[in-house]
Amino acid sequence: MGDCCLIVEFGQRVDSQINQITRAFAEHLLSHPIPGVYDVVPTYTTVAVHYHPESFLGDVLPWQRLQRQLEAVLTQGIETASAVARVVEVPVYYGGDQGPDLIEVAQKCGLAEEEVVQLHSSPVYTVYMLGFLPGFPYIGGLDKRLNMPRRKTPRTTVPAGSVAIAGEQAAIYPMESPGGWNLIGRTPVTLFQPQAEPPCLLQPGDKVRFVPISFEQFQAMQRQ
Amino acid sequence: MSVRVVKPGMLTTLQDRGRIGYQRFGVVVGGAMDDWSHRAANALVGNRQDEATLEITAVGPSLIFNEITLIAICGGDLSPRIGGEPVPQGRPVLVNAGSQLEFGARQSGFRVYLAVHGGFDVKPTMHSRSTYLRGVFGGLNGRALRAGDEIHIGNGDAEGCYPALTQRLDRAKPTFAAAPQAFVSSSANDALETVRIVRGEQWRAFVEKSQTAFISDDFTIGTQSDRMGYRIEGVTLKLRQPLEMLSEAVGFGTVQVPPDGNPIVLMADRQTTGGYPKIAHVASVDLPLLAQMSPRQRLRFHPIALDESQKLYLAREQALQDLIKSVVAWSGV
């Protein structure tokens, strides 16, 4: 990907097993660092390896040299240790000004608004990756009846805490930003704190449940 | 040592080479938009390349240096001056205590980098002094400079670096002593620019007409462009068929195309991942050029092979090493 990043792909669909292998490969690269690689970014099915080309000088071009090293790691094999996942409950106020797309999602999916809330707050989800924004979790496990494409033109401003869906994915906006996902609710919980280590509430591999709350509860928790 | 902000300018922030090692938490890399000018400015004042510099945007600030300070100004030309005298760019400049640096009309480029010997001394967040405005962290309390701010400068030996400048500095008035020659020239140019690209992962997913248009038509940088991304206006690009992709990593210079067909070039404050098709990636060596372009400016994309892009990258790294050597040779220290 460009002249300073290689992408290793393990599959092309949202799948907990593929994602587990993807995360294991990223963990391996983090615990056995390659000099010159400065960022390792696991996603649903890929691991991005960001590197400084000047650290990979030799008889072939830097991208070829790093590619050989990564192939060697994969040939040797990696451990896929599975730790017990945490379950994090995320309170959500659905609809109204906090979830401006709930009505449209319900209409396009042929459901009542209450059914959308019910379907969204029932499953135990898995955090597959973080990306797009600091602490932004891409969450898998969305009910297939809630499959909605991204909005044609992204909004220029989405408020922090917005709970959103797009395609097979669920997410939460940790801070105000532009965004193209469908906003169905909002959480009063803080997802990202720059001074904390690690700086984000949700980590890849975490389990997540969305818990519906009233507007009064939302306001009370926001004041805390 | 410190510098006092009299006027902040349009958007002046502290930036370094970005927040490294946190992209897996979705933490935006940030850092200087024009990394070349940032590094060159640091090199000219004898700093490490990851010291913070001031990134000055379009309209410059007014700054007072409380003590004798060694500075360098690189990137765009916003008519810097001290005591009415133009301050030359691309070289070390020793500034007398009490001098006020001001900026005037924009001559070229869009962003100016001001380095001070010793670096700007603010507390790093996640190992970086880069200001991330959207996240409100890093740099000076996560925000742009304001009038009345006092920014500390790290310990150094401004007067010991370049004896030729120290000898020539008139300490009786607000003024400066500059090296006679520029060591680095600006990459900024206000004419139509050609920006080199490497074809992206989804290049073939676009219809042939769009592929051709992307590398032959003129485009314009949209007015909604910022440190996060440049919105590119022109012919809209069409996919062969709708493509709902899984989100995956993106980089500085990734050109992604949302469903409305208007490409966005991801810049310093880009997200770490994205789910739109990637038609191309801007060659790293041309990112400084793009960072110096302003809204409404026209540009054209020209495709090159990945091999060539990396060769250009390595040549640019060599140019920086050569720059450092020539400054050291001139200093005579």
Coordinates of C-alpha atoms in Angstrom, one line a residue:
Chain A
M1 CA 0.0 0.0 0.0
G2 CA 1.9 3.0 -1.2
D3 CA 5.7 3.2 -0.7
C4 CA 5.9 3.0 3.1
C5 CA 3.4 0.2 4.0
L6 CA 2.8 -3.5 3.2
I7 CA -0.5 -5.2 3.8
V8 CA -0.7 -8.9 4.7
E9 CA -4.1 -10.3 3.9
F10 CA -5.6 -13.4 5.7
G11 CA -9.1 -13.4 4.1
Q12 CA -11.8 -11.2 2.6
R13 CA -14.8 -11.6 4.9
V14 CA -15.8 -10.8 8.5
D15 CA -15.0 -14.0 10.3
S16 CA -14.0 -14.4 13.9
Q17 CA -11.4 -17.1 13.1
I18 CA -9.8 -15.1 10.3
N19 CA -9.8 -12.1 12.6
Q20 CA -8.2 -14.2 15.4
I21 CA -5.3 -15.2 13.1
T22 CA -5.0 -11.6 11.9
R23 CA -4.6 -10.4 15.5
A24 CA -2.2 -13.1 16.3
F25 CA 0.1 -12.2 13.4
A26 CA 0.0 -8.5 14.6
E27 CA 0.8 -9.6 18.2
H28 CA 3.7 -11.6 16.9
L29 CA 5.1 -8.6 15.0
L30 CA 4.7 -6.4 18.1
S31 CA 6.5 -8.9 20.4
H32 CA 9.2 -9.7 17.8
P33 CA 9.8 -6.3 16.3
I34 CA 11.5 -5.9 12.9
P35 CA 13.8 -2.9 13.0
G36 CA 12.4 -0.2 10.6
V37 CA 8.8 -1.2 11.1
Y38 CA 7.2 1.6 13.1
D39 CA 3.5 0.7 13.2
V40 CA 1.6 -2.6 13.0
V41 CA -2.2 -2.2 12.4
P42 CA -4.5 -5.3 12.5
T43 CA -7.9 -4.9 10.9
Y44 CA -10.7 -7.4 10.2
T45 CA -8.6 -9.6 7.8
T46 CA -5.4 -7.7 7.2
V47 CA -2.3 -6.5 9.0
A48 CA -0.8 -3.3 7.8
V49 CA 3.0 -3.1 8.3
H50 CA 4.1 0.6 8.2
Y51 CA 7.9 0.9 7.6
H52 CA 10.8 3.3 6.9
P53 CA 12.2 2.2 3.5
E54 CA 15.6 3.6 4.4
S55 CA 15.9 0.9 7.1
F56 CA 15.6 -1.8 4.4
L57 CA 18.5 -1.1 2.1
G58 CA 20.2 -3.9 0.1
D59 CA 20.4 -5.6 -3.3
V60 CA 16.6 -5.4 -3.7
L61 CA 14.1 -2.6 -3.1
P62 CA 13.0 -2.0 0.5
W63 CA 9.4 -3.3 -0.1
Q64 CA 10.8 -6.6 -1.5
R65 CA 13.2 -7.0 1.4
L66 CA 10.5 -6.5 4.0
Q67 CA 8.1 -8.7 2.0
R68 CA 10.7 -11.6 2.2
Q69 CA 11.1 -11.0 6.0
L70 CA 7.3 -11.2 6.5
E71 CA 7.0 -14.3 4.4
A72 CA 9.7 -15.9 6.5
V73 CA 7.8 -15.1 9.7
L74 CA 4.6 -16.7 8.2
T75 CA 6.6 -19.8 7.0
Q76 CA 8.0 -20.3 10.5
G77 CA 4.4 -20.1 11.9
I78 CA 3.0 -18.1 14.7
E79 CA 1.2 -19.0 18.0
T80 CA -2.4 -18.1 18.2
A81 CA -2.9 -17.9 22.0
S82 CA -6.5 -17.2 23.0
A83 CA -7.1 -15.3 26.2
V84 CA -10.5 -15.1 27.9
A85 CA -12.3 -12.1 26.5
R86 CA -13.6 -9.3 28.7
V87 CA -17.3 -8.3 28.3
V88 CA -17.9 -4.6 28.2
E89 CA -21.4 -3.1 28.6
V90 CA -22.0 0.1 26.6
P91 CA -25.2 2.1 27.6
V92 CA -27.0 3.6 24.6
Y93 CA -29.9 6.1 24.3
Y94 CA -31.5 5.2 20.9
G95 CA -33.1 7.6 18.4
G96 CA -34.2 11.3 18.7
D97 CA -31.5 13.9 18.2
Q98 CA -28.9 11.4 19.5
G99 CA -29.7 8.8 16.8
P100 CA -30.9 10.9 13.8
D101 CA -30.8 7.9 11.3
L102 CA -32.9 5.5 13.4
I103 CA -36.1 6.3 11.6
E104 CA -34.5 5.9 8.1
V105 CA -32.8 2.7 9.1
A106 CA -36.1 1.3 10.4
Q107 CA -37.9 2.3 7.1
K108 CA -35.2 0.9 4.8
C109 CA -34.9 -2.3 6.8
G110 CA -38.7 -2.7 6.9
L111 CA -38.8 -2.7 10.7
A112 CA -40.3 -0.6 13.5
E113 CA -37.9 1.6 15.4
E114 CA -38.3 -0.5 18.5
E115 CA -37.4 -3.6 16.5
V116 CA -34.1 -2.0 15.4
V117 CA -33.3 -1.2 19.0
Q118 CA -34.2 -4.7 20.1
L119 CA -32.1 -6.3 17.3
H120 CA -29.1 -4.0 18.0
S121 CA -29.0 -4.5 21.7
S122 CA -29.5 -8.3 21.7
P123 CA -26.2 -9.8 20.5
V124 CA -22.9 -10.2 22.3
Y125 CA -20.5 -8.5 19.8
T126 CA -16.8 -8.8 19.3
V127 CA -14.3 -5.9 18.8
Y128 CA -12.5 -6.9 15.6
M129 CA -10.2 -3.9 15.3
L130 CA -9.7 -0.2 16.2
G131 CA -9.2 2.4 13.5
F132 CA -10.4 5.4 11.6
L133 CA -10.3 7.6 14.8
P134 CA -8.5 7.2 18.2
G135 CA -10.4 4.5 20.1
F136 CA -12.9 3.8 17.3
P137 CA -14.0 0.2 17.6
Y138 CA -15.1 -1.8 14.6
I139 CA -17.6 -4.3 16.2
G140 CA -18.7 -7.5 14.5
G141 CA -21.8 -9.5 15.2
L142 CA -24.5 -7.2 13.9
D143 CA -27.9 -8.8 13.0
K144 CA -28.1 -9.3 9.3
R145 CA -31.5 -7.6 9.2
L146 CA -29.8 -4.3 10.1
N147 CA -27.5 -4.4 7.1
M148 CA -27.4 -0.8 5.8
P149 CA -24.8 0.8 3.4
R150 CA -22.8 3.8 4.4
R151 CA -24.4 7.2 3.7
K152 CA -23.6 8.4 0.1
T153 CA -22.0 11.6 1.3
P154 CA -20.3 11.5 4.8
R155 CA -21.6 14.0 7.4
T156 CA -19.0 16.7 8.2
T157 CA -19.8 16.5 11.9
V158 CA -20.8 13.4 14.0
P159 CA -20.9 14.0 17.8
A160 CA -18.7 12.0 20.2
G161 CA -20.4 8.8 21.6
S162 CA -22.6 8.3 18.5
V163 CA -23.5 4.6 18.1
A164 CA -23.5 3.7 14.4
I165 CA -24.0 0.9 11.9
A166 CA -22.9 0.3 8.3
G167 CA -22.9 -3.0 6.3
E168 CA -22.1 -5.9 8.7
Q169 CA -20.4 -3.6 11.2
A170 CA -21.3 -1.7 14.3
A171 CA -19.2 1.1 15.9
I172 CA -19.1 4.0 18.3
Y173 CA -17.6 7.4 17.4
P174 CA -15.2 8.2 20.3
M175 CA -14.9 11.9 19.4
E176 CA -16.5 14.5 17.2
S177 CA -15.5 13.9 13.6
P178 CA -16.8 13.6 10.0
G179 CA -18.4 10.3 9.3
G180 CA -20.4 8.3 6.8
W181 CA -22.1 5.7 9.1
N182 CA -25.8 5.5 10.1
L183 CA -26.3 7.0 13.5
I184 CA -28.9 5.2 15.6
G185 CA -28.1 6.3 19.2
R186 CA -25.5 7.7 21.5
T187 CA -23.5 6.5 24.6
P188 CA -22.5 8.8 27.4
V189 CA -19.4 6.7 28.0
T190 CA -15.9 8.0 27.2
L191 CA -14.1 5.7 24.8
F192 CA -10.8 7.4 24.5
Q193 CA -8.5 9.2 27.0
P194 CA -5.1 10.3 25.6
Q195 CA -3.3 10.3 29.0
A196 CA -4.3 6.7 29.8
E197 CA -2.2 3.7 28.8
P198 CA -3.6 2.1 26.7
P199 CA -5.6 5.2 25.7
C200 CA -8.9 3.4 24.7
L201 CA -11.7 1.6 26.6
L202 CA -12.3 -1.2 24.0
Q203 CA -9.5 -3.4 22.7
P204 CA -9.4 -5.8 19.8
G205 CA -10.9 -9.2 21.0
D206 CA -13.2 -7.6 23.7
K207 CA -16.9 -8.7 23.8
V208 CA -19.4 -5.9 23.8
R209 CA -23.1 -5.6 24.8
F210 CA -25.3 -2.5 24.0
V211 CA -27.7 -1.7 26.8
P212 CA -30.7 0.6 26.1
I213 CA -31.1 3.5 28.5
S214 CA -33.6 6.4 28.9
F215 CA -32.8 10.0 28.0
E216 CA -32.8 10.9 31.7
Q217 CA -30.2 8.2 32.4
F218 CA -28.2 9.4 29.3
Q219 CA -28.2 13.0 30.7
A220 CA -27.3 11.9 34.2
M221 CA -24.4 9.7 33.0
Q222 CA -23.2 12.5 30.7
R223 CA -23.0 14.9 33.7
Q224 CA -20.8 12.5 35.6
Chain B
M1 CA 14.0 30.5 27.1
S2 CA 10.6 31.1 25.5
V3 CA 8.7 32.7 22.7
R4 CA 5.7 34.9 23.3
V5 CA 2.7 34.9 20.9
V6 CA 1.5 38.4 20.1
K7 CA -0.8 37.3 17.2
P8 CA -1.5 33.6 16.6
G9 CA -2.0 33.7 12.8
M10 CA -4.8 31.7 11.1
L11 CA -3.8 28.2 12.3
T12 CA -0.4 27.8 14.0
T13 CA 0.2 24.5 15.7
L14 CA 3.2 22.5 17.1
Q15 CA 4.0 19.5 15.0
D16 CA 6.7 16.9 14.8
R17 CA 7.0 13.6 12.8
G18 CA 3.8 12.3 14.3
R19 CA 2.5 9.9 16.9
I20 CA 4.3 6.6 16.1
G21 CA 3.2 3.1 17.4
Y22 CA -0.4 3.9 18.4
Q23 CA -2.2 3.4 15.0
R24 CA -3.4 0.0 16.2
F25 CA -5.5 1.9 18.8
G26 CA -6.8 4.1 16.0
V27 CA -4.6 7.0 17.2
V28 CA -4.1 9.4 14.3
V29 CA -0.4 9.8 13.4
G30 CA -0.6 13.6 12.7
G31 CA 2.6 15.5 12.5
A32 CA 3.9 18.0 10.0
M33 CA 1.9 18.2 6.7
D34 CA 5.1 19.1 4.9
D35 CA 7.5 16.6 6.6
W36 CA 10.4 17.7 4.3
S37 CA 10.3 21.3 5.4
H38 CA 9.8 20.3 9.0
R39 CA 12.9 18.1 8.9
A40 CA 15.0 20.6 6.9
A41 CA 14.1 23.4 9.4
N42 CA 15.2 21.2 12.3
A43 CA 18.4 20.3 10.5
L44 CA 19.3 23.9 9.9
V45 CA 19.2 24.7 13.6
G46 CA 21.0 21.5 14.6
N47 CA 18.0 19.7 16.1
R48 CA 16.9 16.1 15.9
Q49 CA 14.3 15.7 13.2
D50 CA 11.6 14.8 15.6
E51 CA 11.8 18.0 17.6
A52 CA 8.5 20.0 17.3
T53 CA 8.3 22.9 14.9
L54 CA 5.6 25.5 14.5
E55 CA 3.4 24.7 11.5
I56 CA 2.1 28.1 10.3
T57 CA -0.9 28.1 7.9
A58 CA -1.6 30.7 5.2
V59 CA -1.6 33.7 7.6
G60 CA 1.4 34.0 9.9
P61 CA 1.7 34.8 13.6
S62 CA 3.6 37.5 15.4
L63 CA 6.2 36.1 17.9
I64 CA 8.6 37.8 20.3
F65 CA 11.8 35.9 21.2
N66 CA 12.7 36.7 24.8
E67 CA 16.4 35.7 24.4
I68 CA 18.9 35.3 21.6
T69 CA 17.4 32.4 19.6
L70 CA 18.6 30.4 16.6
I71 CA 15.7 29.8 14.1
A72 CA 15.1 28.5 10.6
I73 CA 12.1 29.1 8.4
C74 CA 11.2 26.6 5.7
G75 CA 8.3 25.7 3.4
G76 CA 5.9 28.3 2.0
D77 CA 6.8 32.0 1.8
L78 CA 4.6 34.3 4.0
S79 CA 7.0 37.3 3.8
P80 CA 8.6 36.9 7.3
R81 CA 10.3 40.0 8.7
I82 CA 11.9 41.3 11.8
G83 CA 12.1 45.1 12.4
G84 CA 10.9 45.6 8.8
E85 CA 13.7 43.6 7.3
P86 CA 12.8 40.5 5.3
V87 CA 14.1 37.3 7.0
P88 CA 15.6 34.9 4.5
Q89 CA 14.3 31.3 4.5
G90 CA 16.0 27.9 4.2
R91 CA 19.0 28.9 6.3
P92 CA 20.0 29.4 10.0
V93 CA 19.1 32.8 11.4
L94 CA 20.3 34.1 14.8
V95 CA 17.6 36.4 16.3
N96 CA 18.4 39.0 18.9
A97 CA 16.6 39.0 22.3
G98 CA 13.4 41.1 22.2
S99 CA 12.9 40.8 18.4
Q100 CA 9.5 40.4 17.0
L101 CA 9.0 38.0 14.0
E102 CA 6.1 39.0 11.8
F103 CA 4.6 37.6 8.6
G104 CA 3.0 39.4 5.7
A105 CA 1.6 38.6 2.3
R106 CA 1.5 35.1 1.0
Q107 CA 4.1 34.8 -1.8
S108 CA 4.0 31.0 -2.3
G109 CA 3.0 27.8 -0.6
F110 CA 0.5 27.4 2.2
R111 CA 2.5 26.2 5.2
V112 CA 5.6 27.5 6.9
Y113 CA 7.7 25.6 9.4
L114 CA 9.6 27.5 12.1
A115 CA 12.2 25.6 14.0
V116 CA 14.1 26.9 17.1
H117 CA 17.4 25.5 18.3
G118 CA 16.6 23.3 21.4
G119 CA 13.1 22.7 20.1
F120 CA 9.7 23.8 21.6
D121 CA 9.4 22.3 25.0
V122 CA 5.9 21.0 25.6
K123 CA 5.0 17.7 27.3
P124 CA 4.7 14.9 24.8
T125 CA 1.4 12.9 24.6
M126 CA 1.9 9.3 23.5
H127 CA 5.5 10.2 22.8
S128 CA 4.8 13.0 20.4
R129 CA 4.4 16.8 20.6
S130 CA 2.1 16.9 17.5
T131 CA -1.1 18.8 18.0
Y132 CA -4.2 16.8 17.2
L133 CA -6.9 19.4 17.0
R134 CA -9.9 17.0 16.5
G135 CA -8.8 15.0 19.5
V136 CA -7.8 18.1 21.5
F137 CA -4.5 16.6 22.7
G138 CA -0.8 17.0 22.0
G139 CA 1.2 20.1 21.3
L140 CA 0.0 23.1 23.3
N141 CA -3.0 21.7 25.2
G142 CA -4.3 20.1 21.9
R143 CA -5.1 23.5 20.3
A144 CA -3.7 26.1 18.0
L145 CA -1.6 29.0 19.3
R146 CA -3.5 32.0 20.9
A147 CA -2.4 35.5 21.6
G148 CA -0.7 35.7 25.0
D149 CA 0.7 32.1 24.9
E150 CA 4.3 31.6 26.1
I151 CA 6.0 28.5 24.6
H152 CA 9.1 27.3 26.3
I153 CA 12.2 26.5 24.3
G154 CA 14.4 23.5 25.2
N155 CA 18.0 23.8 26.5
G156 CA 20.6 24.4 23.9
D157 CA 23.4 26.7 22.9
A158 CA 22.0 29.0 20.3
E159 CA 25.1 31.2 20.2
G160 CA 27.6 28.3 20.0
C161 CA 26.1 26.7 16.9
Y162 CA 27.3 29.1 14.2
P163 CA 30.1 31.4 15.2
A164 CA 29.8 33.4 11.9
L165 CA 26.3 34.4 12.9
T166 CA 27.1 35.0 16.6
Q167 CA 29.9 37.4 15.6
R168 CA 27.7 39.4 13.1
L169 CA 24.7 39.8 15.4
D170 CA 24.0 43.4 16.4
R171 CA 22.9 43.2 20.0
A172 CA 21.8 46.8 20.2
K173 CA 18.5 46.5 18.5
P174 CA 15.8 44.0 17.5
T175 CA 17.4 42.3 14.5
F176 CA 19.0 39.1 13.2
A177 CA 22.0 37.7 11.5
A178 CA 21.3 35.2 8.7
A179 CA 23.6 32.7 6.8
P180 CA 24.5 34.2 3.4
Q181 CA 23.1 31.3 1.4
A182 CA 20.0 29.1 1.4
F183 CA 20.7 25.4 2.1
V184 CA 17.2 24.3 1.0
S185 CA 14.8 25.8 -1.5
S186 CA 11.0 25.7 -1.1
S187 CA 9.0 23.0 -2.9
A188 CA 6.0 25.4 -3.0
N189 CA 4.7 26.5 -6.4
D190 CA 1.3 28.1 -7.2
A191 CA 1.1 26.9 -10.8
L192 CA -0.7 23.7 -11.8
E193 CA 1.2 20.9 -10.1
T194 CA 1.7 17.4 -11.2
V195 CA 1.6 15.0 -8.2
R196 CA 3.0 11.5 -8.7
I197 CA 0.9 8.5 -7.6
V198 CA 1.2 4.8 -7.3
R199 CA -1.9 2.9 -8.4
G200 CA -4.0 1.7 -5.4
E201 CA -5.4 -1.7 -4.4
Q202 CA -8.8 -1.0 -6.0
W203 CA -7.5 0.8 -9.2
R204 CA -8.9 -2.0 -11.4
A205 CA -12.3 -1.7 -9.7
F206 CA -12.9 1.7 -11.4
V207 CA -14.3 1.9 -15.0
E208 CA -11.6 2.6 -17.6
K209 CA -12.9 6.0 -18.3
S210 CA -12.4 7.0 -14.7
Q211 CA -8.9 5.5 -14.6
T212 CA -8.0 7.6 -17.6
A213 CA -9.6 10.7 -16.3
F214 CA -7.9 10.3 -12.9
I215 CA -4.4 10.5 -14.5
S216 CA -5.1 12.9 -17.4
D217 CA -7.7 15.5 -16.2
D218 CA -7.2 18.6 -14.1
F219 CA -8.5 18.5 -10.6
T220 CA -9.1 21.3 -8.0
I221 CA -8.4 21.1 -4.3
G222 CA -11.7 21.7 -2.5
T223 CA -12.3 24.5 0.0
Q224 CA -13.3 21.9 2.7
S225 CA -9.7 20.5 2.6
D226 CA -7.8 20.5 5.9
R227 CA -5.0 18.6 7.8
M228 CA -7.1 15.4 7.7
G229 CA -7.7 15.3 4.0
Y230 CA -7.7 17.1 0.7
R231 CA -11.1 16.9 -1.1
I232 CA -10.4 16.7 -4.8
E233 CA -13.0 18.2 -7.2
G234 CA -13.3 17.4 -10.9
V235 CA -14.7 14.5 -12.9
T236 CA -16.4 12.1 -10.5
L237 CA -14.9 8.6 -10.5
K238 CA -17.1 5.5 -11.1
L239 CA -16.7 1.9 -10.0
R240 CA -17.5 -0.9 -12.4
Q241 CA -19.9 -2.2 -9.7
P242 CA -20.8 -1.1 -6.2
L243 CA -18.2 -2.2 -3.7
E244 CA -18.9 -2.4 0.1
M245 CA -15.4 -3.0 1.5
L246 CA -14.1 -4.1 4.9
S247 CA -12.2 -1.3 6.6
E248 CA -8.5 -1.7 6.4
A249 CA -5.4 0.4 6.9
V250 CA -4.7 3.6 5.0
G251 CA -1.7 5.8 4.9
F252 CA -0.4 9.4 4.4
G253 CA -1.3 10.1 0.7
T254 CA -3.9 7.3 0.3
V255 CA -6.5 8.5 -2.3
Q256 CA -9.8 7.0 -1.4
V257 CA -13.1 7.5 -3.3
P258 CA -16.4 7.6 -1.4
P259 CA -19.6 6.6 -3.2
D260 CA -20.1 10.2 -4.4
G261 CA -17.1 9.7 -6.7
N262 CA -15.0 12.7 -5.4
P263 CA -11.6 11.5 -4.3
I264 CA -10.1 12.4 -1.0
V265 CA -6.3 12.5 -0.4
L266 CA -5.6 11.5 3.2
M267 CA -3.2 13.9 4.8
A268 CA -1.3 14.1 8.2
D269 CA -4.4 13.9 10.5
R270 CA -5.9 11.1 8.4
Q271 CA -7.7 8.2 10.1
T272 CA -5.7 5.0 10.5
T273 CA -8.2 2.9 8.6
G274 CA -10.9 3.4 6.0
G275 CA -13.5 1.5 4.1
Y276 CA -13.6 3.3 0.8
P277 CA -11.9 2.0 -2.4
K278 CA -8.3 3.2 -2.7
I279 CA -7.6 4.3 -6.3
A280 CA -4.1 5.4 -5.6
H281 CA -1.4 6.5 -3.1
V282 CA 0.5 9.7 -3.5
A283 CA 4.3 9.1 -3.8
S284 CA 5.8 10.0 -0.4
V285 CA 8.3 12.3 -2.2
D286 CA 5.4 14.5 -3.5
L287 CA 3.5 14.8 -0.2
P288 CA 5.4 18.0 0.8
L289 CA 4.4 19.5 -2.6
L290 CA 0.7 18.6 -2.0
A291 CA 0.9 19.9 1.6
Q292 CA 2.0 23.3 0.2
M293 CA -1.0 23.5 -2.2
S294 CA -3.9 25.6 -1.1
P295 CA -7.7 25.2 -1.6
R296 CA -8.9 26.1 -5.2
Q297 CA -5.4 25.3 -6.6
R298 CA -5.3 23.0 -9.6
L299 CA -3.4 19.7 -9.9
R300 CA -3.0 16.6 -12.0
F301 CA -2.0 13.1 -11.0
H302 CA 0.7 11.2 -12.8
P303 CA 1.2 7.4 -12.3
I304 CA 4.6 5.9 -11.5
A305 CA 5.6 2.4 -10.4
L306 CA 6.1 1.4 -6.8
D307 CA 9.8 0.8 -7.5
E308 CA 10.3 4.3 -8.9
S309 CA 8.4 5.8 -5.9
Q310 CA 10.7 4.1 -3.5
K311 CA 13.8 5.1 -5.4
L312 CA 12.6 8.7 -5.3
Y313 CA 12.0 8.3 -1.5
L314 CA 15.5 7.0 -0.9
A315 CA 17.0 9.9 -3.0
R316 CA 15.0 12.3 -0.9
E317 CA 16.4 10.8 2.3
Q318 CA 19.9 11.1 0.8
A319 CA 19.2 14.8 0.0
L320 CA 18.4 15.4 3.7
Q321 CA 21.6 13.7 4.8
D322 CA 23.5 15.9 2.3
L323 CA 21.7 19.0 3.6
I324 CA 22.8 18.2 7.2
K325 CA 26.4 17.7 5.9
S326 CA 26.5 21.0 4.0
V327 CA 25.2 22.9 7.1
V328 CA 27.8 21.2 9.3
A329 CA 30.6 22.0 6.7
W330 CA 29.5 25.6 6.6
S331 CA 29.3 26.0 10.3
G332 CA 33.0 25.2 10.7
V333 CA 32.3 23.8 14.2

